Tab-separated table of C-alpha atoms in Angstrom:
chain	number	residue	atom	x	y	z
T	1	UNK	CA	136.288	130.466	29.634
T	2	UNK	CA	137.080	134.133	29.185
T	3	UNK	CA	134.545	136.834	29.669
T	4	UNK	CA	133.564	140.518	31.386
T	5	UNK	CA	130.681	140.216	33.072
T	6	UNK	CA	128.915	143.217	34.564
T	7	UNK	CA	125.784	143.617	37.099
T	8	UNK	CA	123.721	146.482	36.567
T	9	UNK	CA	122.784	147.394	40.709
T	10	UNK	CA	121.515	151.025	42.339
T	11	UNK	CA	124.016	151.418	45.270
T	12	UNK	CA	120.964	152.211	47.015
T	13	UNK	CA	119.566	148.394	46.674
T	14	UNK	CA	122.260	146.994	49.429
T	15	UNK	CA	119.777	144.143	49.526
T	16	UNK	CA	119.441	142.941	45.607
T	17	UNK	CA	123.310	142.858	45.164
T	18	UNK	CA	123.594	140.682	48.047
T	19	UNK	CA	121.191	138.022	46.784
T	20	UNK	CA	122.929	138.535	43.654
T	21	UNK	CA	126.355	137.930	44.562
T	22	UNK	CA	124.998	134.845	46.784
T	23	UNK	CA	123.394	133.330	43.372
T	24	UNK	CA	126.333	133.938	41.142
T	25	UNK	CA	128.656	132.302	44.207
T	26	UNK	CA	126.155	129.195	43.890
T	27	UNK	CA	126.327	128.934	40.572
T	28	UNK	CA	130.413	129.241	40.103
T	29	UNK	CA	130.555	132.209	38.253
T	30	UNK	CA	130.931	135.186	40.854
T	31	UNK	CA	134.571	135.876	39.870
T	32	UNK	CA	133.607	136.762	36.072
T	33	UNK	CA	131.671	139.544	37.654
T	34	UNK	CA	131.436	143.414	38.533
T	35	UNK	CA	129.001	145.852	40.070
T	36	UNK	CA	128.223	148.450	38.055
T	37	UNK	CA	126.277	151.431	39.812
T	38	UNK	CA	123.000	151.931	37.824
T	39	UNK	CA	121.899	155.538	36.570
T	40	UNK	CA	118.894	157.216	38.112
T	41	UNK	CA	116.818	159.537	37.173
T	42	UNK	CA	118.689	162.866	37.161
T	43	UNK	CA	116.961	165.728	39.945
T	44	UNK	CA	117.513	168.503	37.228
T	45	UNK	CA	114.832	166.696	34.411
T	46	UNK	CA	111.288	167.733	34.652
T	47	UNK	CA	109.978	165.355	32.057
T	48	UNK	CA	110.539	162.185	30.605
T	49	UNK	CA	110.660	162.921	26.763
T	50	UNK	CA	107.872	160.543	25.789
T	51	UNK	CA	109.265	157.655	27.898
T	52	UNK	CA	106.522	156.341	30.893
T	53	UNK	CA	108.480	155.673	34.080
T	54	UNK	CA	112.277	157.338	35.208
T	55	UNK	CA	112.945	153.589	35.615
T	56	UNK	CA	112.582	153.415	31.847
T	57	UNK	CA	114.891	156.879	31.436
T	58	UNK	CA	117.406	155.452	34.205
T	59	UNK	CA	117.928	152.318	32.519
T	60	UNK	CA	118.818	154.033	29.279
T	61	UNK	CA	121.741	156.121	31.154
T	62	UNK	CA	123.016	153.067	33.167
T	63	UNK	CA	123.460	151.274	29.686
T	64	UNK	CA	125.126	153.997	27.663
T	65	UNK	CA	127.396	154.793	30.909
T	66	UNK	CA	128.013	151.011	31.141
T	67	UNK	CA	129.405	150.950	27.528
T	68	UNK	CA	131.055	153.626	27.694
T	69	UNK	CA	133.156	152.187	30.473
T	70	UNK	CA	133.553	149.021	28.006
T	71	UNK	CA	134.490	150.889	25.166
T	72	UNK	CA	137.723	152.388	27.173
T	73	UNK	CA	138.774	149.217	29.115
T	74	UNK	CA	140.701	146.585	27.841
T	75	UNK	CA	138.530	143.445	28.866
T	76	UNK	CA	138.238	140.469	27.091
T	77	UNK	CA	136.288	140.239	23.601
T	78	UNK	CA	133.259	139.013	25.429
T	79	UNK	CA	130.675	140.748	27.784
T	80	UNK	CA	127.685	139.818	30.090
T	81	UNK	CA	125.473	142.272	31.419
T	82	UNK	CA	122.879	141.441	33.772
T	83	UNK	CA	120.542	143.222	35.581
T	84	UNK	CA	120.312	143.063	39.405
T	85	UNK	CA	117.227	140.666	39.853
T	86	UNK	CA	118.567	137.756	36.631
T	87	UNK	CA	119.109	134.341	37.572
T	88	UNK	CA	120.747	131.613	36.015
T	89	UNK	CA	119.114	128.292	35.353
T	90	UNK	CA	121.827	126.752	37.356
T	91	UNK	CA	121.053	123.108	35.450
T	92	UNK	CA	122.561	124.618	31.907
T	93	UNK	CA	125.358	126.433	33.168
T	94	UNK	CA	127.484	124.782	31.681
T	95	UNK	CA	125.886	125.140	28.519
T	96	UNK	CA	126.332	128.854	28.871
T	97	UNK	CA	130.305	128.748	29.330
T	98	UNK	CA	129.861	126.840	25.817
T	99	UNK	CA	128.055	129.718	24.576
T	100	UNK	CA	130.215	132.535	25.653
T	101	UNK	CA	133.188	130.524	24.145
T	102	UNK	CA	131.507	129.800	20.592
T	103	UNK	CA	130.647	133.248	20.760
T	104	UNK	CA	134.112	134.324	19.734
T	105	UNK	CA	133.346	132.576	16.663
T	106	UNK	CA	130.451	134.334	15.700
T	107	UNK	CA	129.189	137.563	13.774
T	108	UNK	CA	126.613	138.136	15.770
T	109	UNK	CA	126.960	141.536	18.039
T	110	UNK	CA	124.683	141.085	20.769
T	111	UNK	CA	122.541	137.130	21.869
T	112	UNK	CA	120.159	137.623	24.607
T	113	UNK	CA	119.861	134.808	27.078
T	114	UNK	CA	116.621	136.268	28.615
T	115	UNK	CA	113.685	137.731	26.668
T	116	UNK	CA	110.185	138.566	26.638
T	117	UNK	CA	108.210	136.039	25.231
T	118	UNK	CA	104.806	135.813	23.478
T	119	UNK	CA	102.525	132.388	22.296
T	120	UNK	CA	104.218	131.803	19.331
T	121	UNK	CA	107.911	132.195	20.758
T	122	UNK	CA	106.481	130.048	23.625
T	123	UNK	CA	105.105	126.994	21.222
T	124	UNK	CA	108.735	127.292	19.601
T	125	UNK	CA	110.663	126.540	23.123
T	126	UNK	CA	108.693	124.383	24.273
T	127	UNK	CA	109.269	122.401	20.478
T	128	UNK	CA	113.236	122.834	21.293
T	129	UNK	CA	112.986	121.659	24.863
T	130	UNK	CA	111.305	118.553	23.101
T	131	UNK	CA	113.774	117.981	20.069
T	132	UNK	CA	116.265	118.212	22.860
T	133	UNK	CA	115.170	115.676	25.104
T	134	UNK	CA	114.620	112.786	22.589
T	135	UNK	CA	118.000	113.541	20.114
T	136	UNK	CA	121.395	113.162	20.728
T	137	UNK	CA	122.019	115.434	17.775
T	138	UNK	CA	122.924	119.619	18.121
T	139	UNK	CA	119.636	121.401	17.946
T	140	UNK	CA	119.293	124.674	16.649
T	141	UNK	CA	119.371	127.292	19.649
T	142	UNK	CA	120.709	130.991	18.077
T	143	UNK	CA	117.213	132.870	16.509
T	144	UNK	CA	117.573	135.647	14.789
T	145	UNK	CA	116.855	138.460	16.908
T	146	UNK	CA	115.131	140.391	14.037
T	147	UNK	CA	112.378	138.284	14.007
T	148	UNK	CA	112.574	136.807	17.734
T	149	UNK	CA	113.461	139.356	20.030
T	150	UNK	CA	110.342	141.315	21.733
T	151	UNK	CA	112.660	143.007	24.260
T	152	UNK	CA	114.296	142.612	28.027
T	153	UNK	CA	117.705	143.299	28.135
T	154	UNK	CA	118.408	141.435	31.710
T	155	UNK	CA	120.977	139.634	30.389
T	156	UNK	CA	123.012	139.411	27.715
T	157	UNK	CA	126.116	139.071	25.713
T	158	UNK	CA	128.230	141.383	23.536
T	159	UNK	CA	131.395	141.403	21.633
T	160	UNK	CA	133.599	143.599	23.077
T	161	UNK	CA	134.864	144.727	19.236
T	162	UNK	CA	131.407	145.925	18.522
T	163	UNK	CA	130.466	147.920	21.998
T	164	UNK	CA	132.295	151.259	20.441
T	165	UNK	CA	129.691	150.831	17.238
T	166	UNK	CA	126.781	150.045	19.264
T	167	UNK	CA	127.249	153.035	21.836
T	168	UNK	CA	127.871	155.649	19.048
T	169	UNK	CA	124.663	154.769	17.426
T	170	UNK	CA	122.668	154.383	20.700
T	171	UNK	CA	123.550	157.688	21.639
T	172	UNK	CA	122.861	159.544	18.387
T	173	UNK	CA	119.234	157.424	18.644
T	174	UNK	CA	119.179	158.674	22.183
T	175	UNK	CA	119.782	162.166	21.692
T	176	UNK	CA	117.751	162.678	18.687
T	177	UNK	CA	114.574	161.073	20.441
T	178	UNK	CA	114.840	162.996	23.453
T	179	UNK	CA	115.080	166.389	21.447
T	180	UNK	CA	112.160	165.272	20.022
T	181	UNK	CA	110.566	164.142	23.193
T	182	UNK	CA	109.819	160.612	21.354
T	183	UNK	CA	111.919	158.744	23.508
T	184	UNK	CA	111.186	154.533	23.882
T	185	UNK	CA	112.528	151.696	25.711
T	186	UNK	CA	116.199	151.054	25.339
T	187	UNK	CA	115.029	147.769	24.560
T	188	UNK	CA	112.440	148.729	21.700
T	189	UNK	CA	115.304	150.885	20.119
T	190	UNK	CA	117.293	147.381	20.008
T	191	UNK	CA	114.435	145.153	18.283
T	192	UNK	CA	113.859	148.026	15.710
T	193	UNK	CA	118.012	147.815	15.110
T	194	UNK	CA	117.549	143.989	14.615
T	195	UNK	CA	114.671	144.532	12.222
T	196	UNK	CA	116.192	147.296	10.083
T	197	UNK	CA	119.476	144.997	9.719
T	198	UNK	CA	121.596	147.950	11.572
T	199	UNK	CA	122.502	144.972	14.451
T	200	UNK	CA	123.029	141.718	13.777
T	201	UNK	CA	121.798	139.574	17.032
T	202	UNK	CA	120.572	136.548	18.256
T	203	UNK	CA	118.099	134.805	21.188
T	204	UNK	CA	119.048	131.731	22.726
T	205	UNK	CA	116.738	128.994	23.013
T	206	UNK	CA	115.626	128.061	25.773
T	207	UNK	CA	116.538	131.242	27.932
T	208	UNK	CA	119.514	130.337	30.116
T	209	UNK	CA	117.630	132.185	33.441
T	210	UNK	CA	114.840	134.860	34.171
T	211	UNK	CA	114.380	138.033	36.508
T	212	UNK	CA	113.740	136.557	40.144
T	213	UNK	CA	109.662	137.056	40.736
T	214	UNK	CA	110.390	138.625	43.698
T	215	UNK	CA	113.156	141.394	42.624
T	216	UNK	CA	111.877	141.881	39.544
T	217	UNK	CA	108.292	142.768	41.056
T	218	UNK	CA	110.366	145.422	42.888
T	219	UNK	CA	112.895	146.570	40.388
T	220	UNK	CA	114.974	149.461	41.459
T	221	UNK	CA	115.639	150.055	37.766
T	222	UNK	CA	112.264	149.367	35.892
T	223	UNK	CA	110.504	151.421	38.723
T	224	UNK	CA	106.774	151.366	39.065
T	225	UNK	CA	106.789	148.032	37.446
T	226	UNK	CA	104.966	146.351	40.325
T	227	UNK	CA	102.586	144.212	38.251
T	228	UNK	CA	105.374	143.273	35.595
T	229	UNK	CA	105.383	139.597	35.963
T	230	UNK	CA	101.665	139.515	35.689
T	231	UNK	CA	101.715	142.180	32.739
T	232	UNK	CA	104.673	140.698	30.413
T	233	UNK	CA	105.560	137.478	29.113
T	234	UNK	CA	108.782	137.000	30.531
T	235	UNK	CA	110.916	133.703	30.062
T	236	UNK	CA	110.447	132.260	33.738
């Protein structure tokens, strides 16, 4: 099983990588990984171009500067990036090495293994989780994330032959928003790629982990996000 795998981590937040690395030791996967020192929010900015928190503006630079990084390197075609405070389900780990390896296969650019999740999407994983348990028989689990992504981007995977497209047009989106001080969510920019057909990408279902309650409650990327497990639908 071949794959990059990245973790998105302040150098600040000695503590989060720590319980990090500890959790990807558990779970057998520690060696696919590498920090990756998160963005803040630069001193020199006085605003935050229509975004609401510098988390928000800080997690924008740590993914551009992240692919960047990708786009030069010569890694493997496949790519996780996590943030700090993901977890694996470790019962369907090795489900994801089965991903990451059929992934190869597929045309899809980016599949999300964590996502925020709403009633509907909810009634649907909980049908999968059910088809699951009483067939023997492959059930569906890539959704179209035009229709099924709502956002997160704790973890996820690319294709390393894509990253170079998917920068270039992140940045233009990037720049052009800011100028206009109508910048959103790196992960709202994503869904509205998905739904204009400009990305092709998928959700897995079920998620293969969640943000831990704890660390996410605290994120040193998504700051003043206290209340975030209470306010979004996350897939714990």
């Amino acid at each position: 099983m071949e794959y990059k795998g990245f973790y998105i981590n302040l150098n600040s937040q000695k503590l989060r990588k720590e319980k990090l690395i500890k959790h990807l030791k558990e779970v057998d996967l520690f060696h696919n990984y590498e920090c990756f020192e998160a963005l803040t929010y630069p001193n020199e900015e006085s605003k935050l171009f229509g975004l609401k928190t510098k988390g928000e503006y800080g997690l924008w630079l740590s993914i551009l500067k992240l692919l960047e990084k990708i786009s030069r390197e010569s890694y493997s075609n496949i790519i996780h990036i996590i943030e700090d405070d993901f977890r694996f389900n470790s019962s369907i780990i090795s489900e994801f090495k089965k991903i990451v390896i059929e992934q190869k296969y597929l045309s899809e650019d980016i599949i999300f293994l964590d996502y925020l999740i709403d009633i509907p999407l909810l009634n649907l994983i909980n049908l999968i989780i059910k088809q699951k348990k009483e067939s023997s028989k492959d059930i569906q689990k890539y959704f179209s994330a035009s229709y099924f992504y709502l956002g997160c981007t704790s973890s996820f995977l690319l294709r390393k032959s894509c990253v170079e497209n998917l920068l270039n047009i992140l940045k233009k989106i990037f720049q052009n928003l800011k100028s206009e001080n109508r910048l959103q969510p790196i992960d709202m920019v994503l869904r509205s790629l998905f739904q204009k057909g400009i990305l092709k990408g998928s959700i897995i279902i079920p998620p293969f982990g969640s943000p831990d309650w704890i660390m996410d409650d605290y994120s040193s990327i998504q700051t003043k996000h206290i209340s975030s497990i209470k306010n979004t639908m996350r897939a714990y």
